[in-house]
Amino acid sequence: MITHDNPLLHPLKDAQPTDGEREVWNQISAVLQDSESMLADLQAYKGAGQEIRDAIQNPNDIQLQEKAWNSVCPLVVRLKRFYEFSLRLEKALQSLLESLTCPPYTPTQHLEREQALAKEFAEILHFTLRFDELKMRNPAIQNDFSYYRRTISRNRINNMHLDIENEVNNEMANRMSLFYAEATPMLKTLSNATTYFVSENKTLPIENTTDCLSTMASVCKVMLETPEYRSRFTSEETLMFCMRVMVGVIILYDHVHPVGAFSKTSKIDMKGCIKVLKEQPPDTVEGLLNALRFTTKHLNDESTSKQIRAMLQ
């Protein structure tokens, strides 16, 4: 039960890892320390749209072809770095799920005992939703990468792409292409990782994972809708942190729970969660509402109430 003095309601404070948590905590910290630079890099991503247009419109102008190619190559190396970071994040999430769901403790006991790991889980979700919001707003990523793949497959630029081919060969390009084709690639990676975790750990009751996720969603909702807790949020960023974590765990829950987050039997109060989001200024939560619309699995199931669907229209 989530009571007023429950330590779960202070997950935004910097919890220090206990000795039992330290090994996993260090492993995750090493991944998270690169997350801000990834976001800064993505935010600064301008794309090579003009150079690509010039090259396509003037197919016989070798100089313009070279200029476009030389603009795109460093961008593709950057996109590869983001993709490789998603693989590190996937491993990190699986380690966290192992720690936060293993017997003999219940998910709530885990979240109370291992607050430093719960905080890291929250930070991974916060990063993931920020990354995907930025990616959704940047069509240049898809355009640049498509141009790169077309050029390499046509072998149009003789001897120019040998260096980059070592960095991003055909197999890597195929994997990256699948990643960037997703509207929310990082969330998709985490959803797949959570689904894989559940299917690989057949002896672990699925409730251990879904209850961990639904408890975190409840904590965030209570923090957002209770004035007493809201007054402790020191900044807009803390508010966004809490909302992103709530949306992130809802999406993971919806992917691994047999009937998902939207059904009547779901342990997540979806109406309450959506209501809390819709009380914020529309421009700050549009990305989060879109994530619920487009990255969940069960929203359009028949078991989803008309009211919830209408709330997300």
PDB file of C-alpha atoms in Angstrom:
ATOM      1  CA  MET A   1       0.000   0.000   0.000  1.00  0.00           C
ATOM      2  CA  ILE A   2       1.318   3.462  -0.842  1.00  0.00           C
ATOM      3  CA  THR A   3       0.995   5.485   2.357  1.00  0.00           C
ATOM      4  CA  HIS A   4       1.967   9.095   2.998  1.00  0.00           C
ATOM      5  CA  ASP A   5       5.303   8.277   4.622  1.00  0.00           C
ATOM      6  CA  ASN A   6       6.147   5.590   2.086  1.00  0.00           C
ATOM      7  CA  PRO A   7       9.770   5.948   0.951  1.00  0.00           C
ATOM      8  CA  LEU A   8       8.608   5.266  -2.602  1.00  0.00           C
ATOM      9  CA  LEU A   9       7.123   8.735  -2.675  1.00  0.00           C
ATOM     10  CA  HIS A  10      10.565  10.281  -2.491  1.00  0.00           C
ATOM     11  CA  PRO A  11      12.136   8.551  -5.475  1.00  0.00           C
ATOM     12  CA  LEU A  12      13.339  11.821  -6.944  1.00  0.00           C
ATOM     13  CA  LYS A  13      15.800  12.381  -4.150  1.00  0.00           C
ATOM     14  CA  ASP A  14      19.281  11.022  -4.741  1.00  0.00           C
ATOM     15  CA  ALA A  15      19.187   7.634  -3.099  1.00  0.00           C
ATOM     16  CA  GLN A  16      22.608   6.212  -2.302  1.00  0.00           C
ATOM     17  CA  PRO A  17      23.160   2.578  -3.269  1.00  0.00           C
ATOM     18  CA  THR A  18      23.434   0.015  -0.502  1.00  0.00           C
ATOM     19  CA  ASP A  19      26.244  -2.567  -0.640  1.00  0.00           C
ATOM     20  CA  GLY A  20      23.848  -5.075  -2.193  1.00  0.00           C
ATOM     21  CA  GLU A  21      22.919  -2.663  -4.989  1.00  0.00           C
ATOM     22  CA  ARG A  22      26.376  -1.255  -5.673  1.00  0.00           C
ATOM     23  CA  GLU A  23      27.546  -3.638  -8.389  1.00  0.00           C
ATOM     24  CA  VAL A  24      24.470  -3.219 -10.588  1.00  0.00           C
ATOM     25  CA  TRP A  25      24.250   0.481  -9.678  1.00  0.00           C
ATOM     26  CA  ASN A  26      27.821   1.075 -10.905  1.00  0.00           C
ATOM     27  CA  GLN A  27      27.119  -0.773 -14.132  1.00  0.00           C
ATOM     28  CA  ILE A  28      24.027   1.348 -14.843  1.00  0.00           C
ATOM     29  CA  SER A  29      25.743   4.586 -13.786  1.00  0.00           C
ATOM     30  CA  ALA A  30      28.430   3.978 -16.375  1.00  0.00           C
ATOM     31  CA  VAL A  31      25.736   3.881 -19.064  1.00  0.00           C
ATOM     32  CA  LEU A  32      23.718   6.817 -17.709  1.00  0.00           C
ATOM     33  CA  GLN A  33      26.720   9.113 -17.535  1.00  0.00           C
ATOM     34  CA  ASP A  34      26.711   9.239 -21.351  1.00  0.00           C
ATOM     35  CA  SER A  35      23.004   9.974 -21.640  1.00  0.00           C
ATOM     36  CA  GLU A  36      23.211  13.779 -21.420  1.00  0.00           C
ATOM     37  CA  SER A  37      25.837  13.986 -24.162  1.00  0.00           C
ATOM     38  CA  MET A  38      23.639  11.760 -26.367  1.00  0.00           C
ATOM     39  CA  LEU A  39      20.713  14.149 -25.893  1.00  0.00           C
ATOM     40  CA  ALA A  40      22.878  17.211 -26.529  1.00  0.00           C
ATOM     41  CA  ASP A  41      24.170  15.574 -29.714  1.00  0.00           C
ATOM     42  CA  LEU A  42      20.666  14.722 -30.890  1.00  0.00           C
ATOM     43  CA  GLN A  43      19.402  18.207 -30.062  1.00  0.00           C
ATOM     44  CA  ALA A  44      22.212  19.725 -32.146  1.00  0.00           C
ATOM     45  CA  TYR A  45      21.517  17.381 -35.079  1.00  0.00           C
ATOM     46  CA  LYS A  46      20.802  19.604 -38.082  1.00  0.00           C
ATOM     47  CA  GLY A  47      20.949  17.136 -40.962  1.00  0.00           C
ATOM     48  CA  ALA A  48      22.284  17.539 -44.491  1.00  0.00           C
ATOM     49  CA  GLY A  49      18.984  18.335 -46.210  1.00  0.00           C
ATOM     50  CA  GLN A  50      20.245  21.153 -48.418  1.00  0.00           C
ATOM     51  CA  GLU A  51      23.366  19.294 -49.562  1.00  0.00           C
ATOM     52  CA  ILE A  52      21.300  16.189 -50.346  1.00  0.00           C
ATOM     53  CA  ARG A  53      18.741  18.208 -52.350  1.00  0.00           C
ATOM     54  CA  ASP A  54      21.512  19.878 -54.357  1.00  0.00           C
ATOM     55  CA  ALA A  55      23.119  16.514 -55.121  1.00  0.00           C
ATOM     56  CA  ILE A  56      19.839  14.911 -56.193  1.00  0.00           C
ATOM     57  CA  GLN A  57      18.881  17.853 -58.422  1.00  0.00           C
ATOM     58  CA  ASN A  58      22.308  17.891 -60.104  1.00  0.00           C
ATOM     59  CA  PRO A  59      23.186  14.206 -60.515  1.00  0.00           C
ATOM     60  CA  ASN A  60      26.093  14.907 -62.896  1.00  0.00           C
ATOM     61  CA  ASP A  61      27.822  17.477 -60.705  1.00  0.00           C
ATOM     62  CA  ILE A  62      30.541  15.458 -58.990  1.00  0.00           C
ATOM     63  CA  GLN A  63      31.426  18.271 -56.601  1.00  0.00           C
ATOM     64  CA  LEU A  64      27.880  18.458 -55.279  1.00  0.00           C
ATOM     65  CA  GLN A  65      27.786  14.665 -54.907  1.00  0.00           C
ATOM     66  CA  GLU A  66      30.987  14.779 -52.886  1.00  0.00           C
ATOM     67  CA  LYS A  67      29.747  17.665 -50.777  1.00  0.00           C
ATOM     68  CA  ALA A  68      26.533  15.809 -49.883  1.00  0.00           C
ATOM     69  CA  TRP A  69      28.442  12.637 -49.142  1.00  0.00           C
ATOM     70  CA  ASN A  70      30.980  14.420 -46.945  1.00  0.00           C
ATOM     71  CA  SER A  71      28.123  16.085 -45.039  1.00  0.00           C
ATOM     72  CA  VAL A  72      26.223  12.850 -44.491  1.00  0.00           C
ATOM     73  CA  CYS A  73      29.084  10.570 -43.389  1.00  0.00           C
ATOM     74  CA  PRO A  74      29.802  12.215 -40.001  1.00  0.00           C
ATOM     75  CA  LEU A  75      26.055  12.313 -39.337  1.00  0.00           C
ATOM     76  CA  VAL A  76      25.768   8.583 -39.966  1.00  0.00           C
ATOM     77  CA  VAL A  77      28.623   7.966 -37.526  1.00  0.00           C
ATOM     78  CA  ARG A  78      26.651   9.988 -34.968  1.00  0.00           C
ATOM     79  CA  LEU A  79      23.494   7.957 -35.681  1.00  0.00           C
ATOM     80  CA  LYS A  80      25.494   4.784 -35.163  1.00  0.00           C
ATOM     81  CA  ARG A  81      26.573   6.080 -31.742  1.00  0.00           C
ATOM     82  CA  PHE A  82      22.925   6.611 -30.747  1.00  0.00           C
ATOM     83  CA  TYR A  83      22.034   3.136 -31.972  1.00  0.00           C
ATOM     84  CA  GLU A  84      24.894   1.538 -30.037  1.00  0.00           C
ATOM     85  CA  PHE A  85      23.818   3.441 -26.939  1.00  0.00           C
ATOM     86  CA  SER A  86      20.356   1.839 -27.271  1.00  0.00           C
ATOM     87  CA  LEU A  87      22.038  -1.587 -27.049  1.00  0.00           C
ATOM     88  CA  ARG A  88      23.843  -0.553 -23.848  1.00  0.00           C
ATOM     89  CA  LEU A  89      20.566   0.735 -22.456  1.00  0.00           C
ATOM     90  CA  GLU A  90      18.881  -2.569 -23.281  1.00  0.00           C
ATOM     91  CA  LYS A  91      21.485  -4.502 -21.268  1.00  0.00           C
ATOM     92  CA  ALA A  92      21.217  -2.012 -18.402  1.00  0.00           C
ATOM     93  CA  LEU A  93      17.446  -2.386 -18.252  1.00  0.00           C
ATOM     94  CA  GLN A  94      17.681  -6.175 -18.126  1.00  0.00           C
ATOM     95  CA  SER A  95      20.127  -5.995 -15.196  1.00  0.00           C
ATOM     96  CA  LEU A  96      17.772  -3.641 -13.378  1.00  0.00           C
ATOM     97  CA  LEU A  97      14.749  -5.856 -13.984  1.00  0.00           C
ATOM     98  CA  GLU A  98      16.663  -8.851 -12.630  1.00  0.00           C
ATOM     99  CA  SER A  99      17.512  -6.937  -9.458  1.00  0.00           C
ATOM    100  CA  LEU A 100      14.049  -5.430  -8.938  1.00  0.00           C
ATOM    101  CA  THR A 101      11.998  -8.591  -9.515  1.00  0.00           C
ATOM    102  CA  CYS A 102      13.969 -11.491  -8.017  1.00  0.00           C
ATOM    103  CA  PRO A 103      12.507 -13.546  -5.127  1.00  0.00           C
ATOM    104  CA  PRO A 104      12.025 -13.545  -2.161  1.00  0.00           C
ATOM    105  CA  TYR A 105      10.887  -9.900  -2.085  1.00  0.00           C
ATOM    106  CA  THR A 106       7.728  -8.434  -3.584  1.00  0.00           C
ATOM    107  CA  PRO A 107       8.131  -5.676  -6.179  1.00  0.00           C
ATOM    108  CA  THR A 108       7.082  -3.043  -3.607  1.00  0.00           C
ATOM    109  CA  GLN A 109       9.644  -4.368  -1.114  1.00  0.00           C
ATOM    110  CA  HIS A 110      12.287  -4.232  -3.844  1.00  0.00           C
ATOM    111  CA  LEU A 111      11.428  -0.629  -4.714  1.00  0.00           C
ATOM    112  CA  GLU A 112      11.600   0.312  -1.030  1.00  0.00           C
ATOM    113  CA  ARG A 113      14.838  -1.561  -0.342  1.00  0.00           C
ATOM    114  CA  GLU A 114      16.622  -0.667  -3.567  1.00  0.00           C
ATOM    115  CA  GLN A 115      15.719   2.952  -4.033  1.00  0.00           C
ATOM    116  CA  ALA A 116      18.987   3.763  -5.791  1.00  0.00           C
ATOM    117  CA  LEU A 117      18.216   1.165  -8.477  1.00  0.00           C
ATOM    118  CA  ALA A 118      14.602   2.372  -8.747  1.00  0.00           C
ATOM    119  CA  LYS A 119      15.988   5.884  -9.314  1.00  0.00           C
ATOM    120  CA  GLU A 120      18.257   4.587 -12.084  1.00  0.00           C
ATOM    121  CA  PHE A 121      15.321   2.811 -13.696  1.00  0.00           C
ATOM    122  CA  ALA A 122      13.452   6.127 -13.592  1.00  0.00           C
ATOM    123  CA  GLU A 123      16.434   7.922 -15.124  1.00  0.00           C
ATOM    124  CA  ILE A 124      16.610   5.426 -18.001  1.00  0.00           C
ATOM    125  CA  LEU A 125      12.911   6.030 -18.755  1.00  0.00           C
ATOM    126  CA  HIS A 126      13.353   9.795 -18.478  1.00  0.00           C
ATOM    127  CA  PHE A 127      16.236   9.689 -20.963  1.00  0.00           C
ATOM    128  CA  THR A 128      14.314   7.373 -23.309  1.00  0.00           C
ATOM    129  CA  LEU A 129      11.265   9.606 -23.591  1.00  0.00           C
ATOM    130  CA  ARG A 130      13.392  12.726 -24.042  1.00  0.00           C
ATOM    131  CA  PHE A 131      15.409  11.024 -26.782  1.00  0.00           C
ATOM    132  CA  ASP A 132      12.304   9.856 -28.613  1.00  0.00           C
ATOM    133  CA  GLU A 133      10.614  13.267 -28.345  1.00  0.00           C
ATOM    134  CA  LEU A 134      13.642  14.856 -30.022  1.00  0.00           C
ATOM    135  CA  LYS A 135      13.861  12.125 -32.653  1.00  0.00           C
ATOM    136  CA  MET A 136      10.161  12.465 -33.525  1.00  0.00           C
ATOM    137  CA  ARG A 137      10.678  16.152 -34.237  1.00  0.00           C
ATOM    138  CA  ASN A 138      13.639  15.592 -36.525  1.00  0.00           C
ATOM    139  CA  PRO A 139      12.766  14.178 -39.973  1.00  0.00           C
ATOM    140  CA  ALA A 140      16.343  14.887 -41.136  1.00  0.00           C
ATOM    141  CA  ILE A 141      17.511  11.696 -39.389  1.00  0.00           C
ATOM    142  CA  GLN A 142      15.482   9.428 -41.681  1.00  0.00           C
ATOM    143  CA  ASN A 143      16.342  11.486 -44.781  1.00  0.00           C
ATOM    144  CA  ASP A 144      20.081  11.503 -44.110  1.00  0.00           C
ATOM    145  CA  PHE A 145      20.172   7.797 -43.413  1.00  0.00           C
ATOM    146  CA  SER A 146      18.107   6.916 -46.501  1.00  0.00           C
ATOM    147  CA  TYR A 147      20.452   8.957 -48.668  1.00  0.00           C
ATOM    148  CA  TYR A 148      23.448   7.202 -47.119  1.00  0.00           C
ATOM    149  CA  ARG A 149      22.016   3.758 -47.834  1.00  0.00           C
ATOM    150  CA  ARG A 150      21.006   4.603 -51.395  1.00  0.00           C
ATOM    151  CA  THR A 151      24.421   6.041 -52.173  1.00  0.00           C
ATOM    152  CA  ILE A 152      26.302   3.109 -50.699  1.00  0.00           C
ATOM    153  CA  SER A 153      24.139   0.524 -52.444  1.00  0.00           C
ATOM    154  CA  ARG A 154      24.561   2.220 -55.808  1.00  0.00           C
ATOM    155  CA  ASN A 155      28.259   2.477 -55.158  1.00  0.00           C
ATOM    156  CA  ARG A 156      27.981   5.861 -56.796  1.00  0.00           C
ATOM    157  CA  ILE A 157      30.868   7.581 -55.120  1.00  0.00           C
ATOM    158  CA  ASN A 158      33.934   5.648 -56.136  1.00  0.00           C
ATOM    159  CA  ASN A 159      36.483   4.930 -53.431  1.00  0.00           C
ATOM    160  CA  MET A 160      35.006   7.605 -51.210  1.00  0.00           C
ATOM    161  CA  HIS A 161      33.105   5.491 -48.770  1.00  0.00           C
ATOM    162  CA  LEU A 162      35.743   2.970 -47.779  1.00  0.00           C
ATOM    163  CA  ASP A 163      36.343   4.560 -44.364  1.00  0.00           C
ATOM    164  CA  ILE A 164      32.698   4.869 -43.490  1.00  0.00           C
ATOM    165  CA  GLU A 165      31.997   1.325 -44.700  1.00  0.00           C
ATOM    166  CA  ASN A 166      34.311   0.106 -41.939  1.00  0.00           C
ATOM    167  CA  GLU A 167      32.224   2.116 -39.468  1.00  0.00           C
ATOM    168  CA  VAL A 168      28.769   1.361 -40.858  1.00  0.00           C
ATOM    169  CA  ASN A 169      28.780  -1.717 -43.074  1.00  0.00           C
ATOM    170  CA  ASN A 170      25.697  -3.144 -44.720  1.00  0.00           C
ATOM    171  CA  GLU A 171      24.676  -5.339 -41.801  1.00  0.00           C
ATOM    172  CA  MET A 172      25.016  -2.462 -39.329  1.00  0.00           C
ATOM    173  CA  ALA A 173      23.096  -0.185 -41.720  1.00  0.00           C
ATOM    174  CA  ASN A 174      20.245  -2.720 -41.854  1.00  0.00           C
ATOM    175  CA  ARG A 175      20.011  -2.877 -38.064  1.00  0.00           C
ATOM    176  CA  MET A 176      20.168   0.911 -37.750  1.00  0.00           C
ATOM    177  CA  SER A 177      17.522   1.252 -40.430  1.00  0.00           C
ATOM    178  CA  LEU A 178      15.064  -0.890 -38.428  1.00  0.00           C
ATOM    179  CA  PHE A 179      15.860   1.141 -35.305  1.00  0.00           C
ATOM    180  CA  TYR A 180      15.280   4.548 -36.922  1.00  0.00           C
ATOM    181  CA  ALA A 181      12.169   3.395 -38.778  1.00  0.00           C
ATOM    182  CA  GLU A 182      10.393   3.345 -35.376  1.00  0.00           C
ATOM    183  CA  ALA A 183       8.587   6.520 -34.309  1.00  0.00           C
ATOM    184  CA  THR A 184      10.001   6.022 -30.796  1.00  0.00           C
ATOM    185  CA  PRO A 185      13.108   3.851 -31.264  1.00  0.00           C
ATOM    186  CA  MET A 186      14.439   3.931 -27.689  1.00  0.00           C
ATOM    187  CA  LEU A 187      11.054   3.050 -26.186  1.00  0.00           C
ATOM    188  CA  LYS A 188      10.696   0.247 -28.685  1.00  0.00           C
ATOM    189  CA  THR A 189      14.118  -1.064 -27.631  1.00  0.00           C
ATOM    190  CA  LEU A 190      13.119  -1.011 -23.944  1.00  0.00           C
ATOM    191  CA  SER A 191       9.703  -2.587 -24.647  1.00  0.00           C
ATOM    192  CA  ASN A 192      11.389  -5.399 -26.560  1.00  0.00           C
ATOM    193  CA  ALA A 193      13.970  -5.813 -23.785  1.00  0.00           C
ATOM    194  CA  THR A 194      11.243  -6.066 -21.125  1.00  0.00           C
ATOM    195  CA  THR A 195       9.256  -8.558 -23.207  1.00  0.00           C
ATOM    196  CA  TYR A 196      12.421 -10.598 -23.760  1.00  0.00           C
ATOM    197  CA  PHE A 197      13.231 -10.499 -20.028  1.00  0.00           C
ATOM    198  CA  VAL A 198       9.797 -11.904 -19.159  1.00  0.00           C
ATOM    199  CA  SER A 199       9.944 -14.634 -21.820  1.00  0.00           C
ATOM    200  CA  GLU A 200      13.477 -15.693 -20.831  1.00  0.00           C
ATOM    201  CA  ASN A 201      12.721 -15.909 -17.101  1.00  0.00           C
ATOM    202  CA  LYS A 202       9.977 -18.476 -17.268  1.00  0.00           C
ATOM    203  CA  THR A 203      10.303 -19.454 -13.591  1.00  0.00           C
ATOM    204  CA  LEU A 204       9.736 -15.852 -12.484  1.00  0.00           C
ATOM    205  CA  PRO A 205       6.027 -15.005 -12.127  1.00  0.00           C
ATOM    206  CA  ILE A 206       5.126 -12.334 -14.676  1.00  0.00           C
ATOM    207  CA  GLU A 207       3.485 -10.375 -11.821  1.00  0.00           C
ATOM    208  CA  ASN A 208       6.928  -9.697 -10.368  1.00  0.00           C
ATOM    209  CA  THR A 209       7.664  -7.590 -13.433  1.00  0.00           C
ATOM    210  CA  THR A 210       4.215  -6.089 -14.059  1.00  0.00           C
ATOM    211  CA  ASP A 211       3.713  -5.212 -10.364  1.00  0.00           C
ATOM    212  CA  CYS A 212       7.079  -3.460 -10.298  1.00  0.00           C
ATOM    213  CA  LEU A 213       5.983  -1.355 -13.291  1.00  0.00           C
ATOM    214  CA  SER A 214       2.456  -0.669 -12.047  1.00  0.00           C
ATOM    215  CA  THR A 215       3.770   0.345  -8.604  1.00  0.00           C
ATOM    216  CA  MET A 216       6.128   2.869 -10.199  1.00  0.00           C
ATOM    217  CA  ALA A 217       3.263   4.228 -12.316  1.00  0.00           C
ATOM    218  CA  SER A 218       1.094   4.611  -9.190  1.00  0.00           C
ATOM    219  CA  VAL A 219       3.862   6.392  -7.303  1.00  0.00           C
ATOM    220  CA  CYS A 220       4.336   8.887 -10.119  1.00  0.00           C
ATOM    221  CA  LYS A 221       0.594   9.489 -10.447  1.00  0.00           C
ATOM    222  CA  VAL A 222       0.214  10.086  -6.690  1.00  0.00           C
ATOM    223  CA  MET A 223       3.150  12.512  -6.749  1.00  0.00           C
ATOM    224  CA  LEU A 224       1.665  14.403  -9.683  1.00  0.00           C
ATOM    225  CA  GLU A 225      -1.919  14.655  -8.406  1.00  0.00           C
ATOM    226  CA  THR A 226      -1.241  15.371  -4.699  1.00  0.00           C
ATOM    227  CA  PRO A 227      -0.619  19.080  -4.000  1.00  0.00           C
ATOM    228  CA  GLU A 228       1.534  18.231  -0.973  1.00  0.00           C
ATOM    229  CA  TYR A 229       4.015  16.312  -3.156  1.00  0.00           C
ATOM    230  CA  ARG A 230       3.673  18.615  -6.141  1.00  0.00           C
ATOM    231  CA  SER A 231       4.745  21.532  -3.948  1.00  0.00           C
ATOM    232  CA  ARG A 232       8.064  19.732  -3.367  1.00  0.00           C
ATOM    233  CA  PHE A 233       8.896  19.680  -7.082  1.00  0.00           C
ATOM    234  CA  THR A 234      11.693  22.181  -7.360  1.00  0.00           C
ATOM    235  CA  SER A 235      11.444  22.785 -11.100  1.00  0.00           C
ATOM    236  CA  GLU A 236       9.580  22.192 -14.324  1.00  0.00           C
ATOM    237  CA  GLU A 237      12.217  19.534 -15.094  1.00  0.00           C
ATOM    238  CA  THR A 238      11.267  17.531 -11.956  1.00  0.00           C
ATOM    239  CA  LEU A 239       7.648  17.624 -13.059  1.00  0.00           C
ATOM    240  CA  MET A 240       8.612  16.435 -16.564  1.00  0.00           C
ATOM    241  CA  PHE A 241      10.824  13.729 -15.031  1.00  0.00           C
ATOM    242  CA  CYS A 242       7.882  12.344 -13.077  1.00  0.00           C
ATOM    243  CA  MET A 243       5.531  12.443 -16.084  1.00  0.00           C
ATOM    244  CA  ARG A 244       8.028  10.774 -18.411  1.00  0.00           C
ATOM    245  CA  VAL A 245       8.726   7.989 -15.934  1.00  0.00           C
ATOM    246  CA  MET A 246       4.994   7.381 -15.480  1.00  0.00           C
ATOM    247  CA  VAL A 247       4.415   7.165 -19.243  1.00  0.00           C
ATOM    248  CA  GLY A 248       7.496   4.986 -19.701  1.00  0.00           C
ATOM    249  CA  VAL A 249       6.428   2.360 -17.155  1.00  0.00           C
ATOM    250  CA  ILE A 250       2.868   2.353 -18.543  1.00  0.00           C
ATOM    251  CA  ILE A 251       4.225   1.535 -22.007  1.00  0.00           C
ATOM    252  CA  LEU A 252       6.487  -1.248 -20.706  1.00  0.00           C
ATOM    253  CA  TYR A 253       3.586  -2.668 -18.659  1.00  0.00           C
ATOM    254  CA  ASP A 254       1.334  -2.585 -21.707  1.00  0.00           C
ATOM    255  CA  HIS A 255       3.890  -4.585 -23.690  1.00  0.00           C
ATOM    256  CA  VAL A 256       4.460  -7.350 -21.137  1.00  0.00           C
ATOM    257  CA  HIS A 257       1.108  -7.704 -19.364  1.00  0.00           C
ATOM    258  CA  PRO A 258      -1.096 -10.288 -21.155  1.00  0.00           C
ATOM    259  CA  VAL A 259      -4.073  -7.895 -21.375  1.00  0.00           C
ATOM    260  CA  GLY A 260      -2.117  -4.652 -21.179  1.00  0.00           C
ATOM    261  CA  ALA A 261      -2.457  -1.381 -19.292  1.00  0.00           C
ATOM    262  CA  PHE A 262      -5.836  -0.259 -20.631  1.00  0.00           C
ATOM    263  CA  SER A 263      -8.095  -3.140 -19.622  1.00  0.00           C
ATOM    264  CA  LYS A 264     -10.371  -3.009 -16.576  1.00  0.00           C
ATOM    265  CA  THR A 265      -8.217  -5.596 -14.804  1.00  0.00           C
ATOM    266  CA  SER A 266      -5.035  -3.543 -15.252  1.00  0.00           C
ATOM    267  CA  LYS A 267      -3.332  -2.521 -12.007  1.00  0.00           C
ATOM    268  CA  ILE A 268      -2.673   0.933 -13.477  1.00  0.00           C
ATOM    269  CA  ASP A 269      -5.316   3.633 -13.094  1.00  0.00           C
ATOM    270  CA  MET A 270      -5.105   4.740 -16.726  1.00  0.00           C
ATOM    271  CA  LYS A 271      -7.869   7.339 -16.452  1.00  0.00           C
ATOM    272  CA  GLY A 272      -6.076   8.929 -13.515  1.00  0.00           C
ATOM    273  CA  CYS A 273      -2.723   8.881 -15.307  1.00  0.00           C
ATOM    274  CA  ILE A 274      -4.097  10.432 -18.513  1.00  0.00           C
ATOM    275  CA  LYS A 275      -6.044  13.030 -16.502  1.00  0.00           C
ATOM    276  CA  VAL A 276      -2.860  14.120 -14.705  1.00  0.00           C
ATOM    277  CA  LEU A 277      -1.079  14.524 -18.058  1.00  0.00           C
ATOM    278  CA  LYS A 278      -3.932  16.473 -19.619  1.00  0.00           C
ATOM    279  CA  GLU A 279      -3.900  18.972 -16.746  1.00  0.00           C
ATOM    280  CA  GLN A 280      -0.504  20.202 -17.990  1.00  0.00           C
ATOM    281  CA  PRO A 281       0.021  22.755 -20.798  1.00  0.00           C
ATOM    282  CA  PRO A 282      -0.628  20.881 -24.097  1.00  0.00           C
ATOM    283  CA  ASP A 283       2.749  21.708 -25.658  1.00  0.00           C
ATOM    284  CA  THR A 284       4.648  20.117 -22.744  1.00  0.00           C
ATOM    285  CA  VAL A 285       2.740  16.818 -22.789  1.00  0.00           C
ATOM    286  CA  GLU A 286       1.904  16.323 -26.472  1.00  0.00           C
ATOM    287  CA  GLY A 287       4.968  14.085 -26.937  1.00  0.00           C
ATOM    288  CA  LEU A 288       3.978  11.966 -23.931  1.00  0.00           C
ATOM    289  CA  LEU A 289       0.375  11.598 -25.076  1.00  0.00           C
ATOM    290  CA  ASN A 290       1.670  10.630 -28.525  1.00  0.00           C
ATOM    291  CA  ALA A 291       3.873   7.988 -26.934  1.00  0.00           C
ATOM    292  CA  LEU A 292       0.759   6.502 -25.271  1.00  0.00           C
ATOM    293  CA  ARG A 293      -1.155   6.708 -28.568  1.00  0.00           C
ATOM    294  CA  PHE A 294       1.489   5.222 -30.829  1.00  0.00           C
ATOM    295  CA  THR A 295       3.876   3.109 -28.751  1.00  0.00           C
ATOM    296  CA  THR A 296       1.462   1.094 -26.646  1.00  0.00           C
ATOM    297  CA  LYS A 297       0.225  -2.290 -27.779  1.00  0.00           C
ATOM    298  CA  HIS A 298      -3.318  -2.604 -26.388  1.00  0.00           C
ATOM    299  CA  LEU A 299      -4.883   0.857 -26.733  1.00  0.00           C
ATOM    300  CA  ASN A 300      -7.056  -0.239 -29.657  1.00  0.00           C
ATOM    301  CA  ASP A 301      -8.119  -3.544 -28.124  1.00  0.00           C
ATOM    302  CA  GLU A 302     -11.852  -4.070 -27.726  1.00  0.00           C
ATOM    303  CA  SER A 303     -11.378  -4.318 -23.959  1.00  0.00           C
ATOM    304  CA  THR A 304     -10.182  -0.687 -23.793  1.00  0.00           C
ATOM    305  CA  SER A 305     -13.031   1.530 -22.589  1.00  0.00           C
ATOM    306  CA  LYS A 306     -14.418   4.147 -24.954  1.00  0.00           C
ATOM    307  CA  GLN A 307     -13.739   6.755 -22.283  1.00  0.00           C
ATOM    308  CA  ILE A 308     -10.015   6.061 -22.235  1.00  0.00           C
ATOM    309  CA  ARG A 309      -9.864   6.084 -26.024  1.00  0.00           C
ATOM    310  CA  ALA A 310     -11.744   9.377 -26.095  1.00  0.00           C
ATOM    311  CA  MET A 311      -9.307  10.861 -23.545  1.00  0.00           C
ATOM    312  CA  LEU A 312      -6.434  10.016 -25.877  1.00  0.00           C
ATOM    313  CA  GLN A 313      -8.138  11.200 -29.093  1.00  0.00           C
TER     314      GLN A 313
END
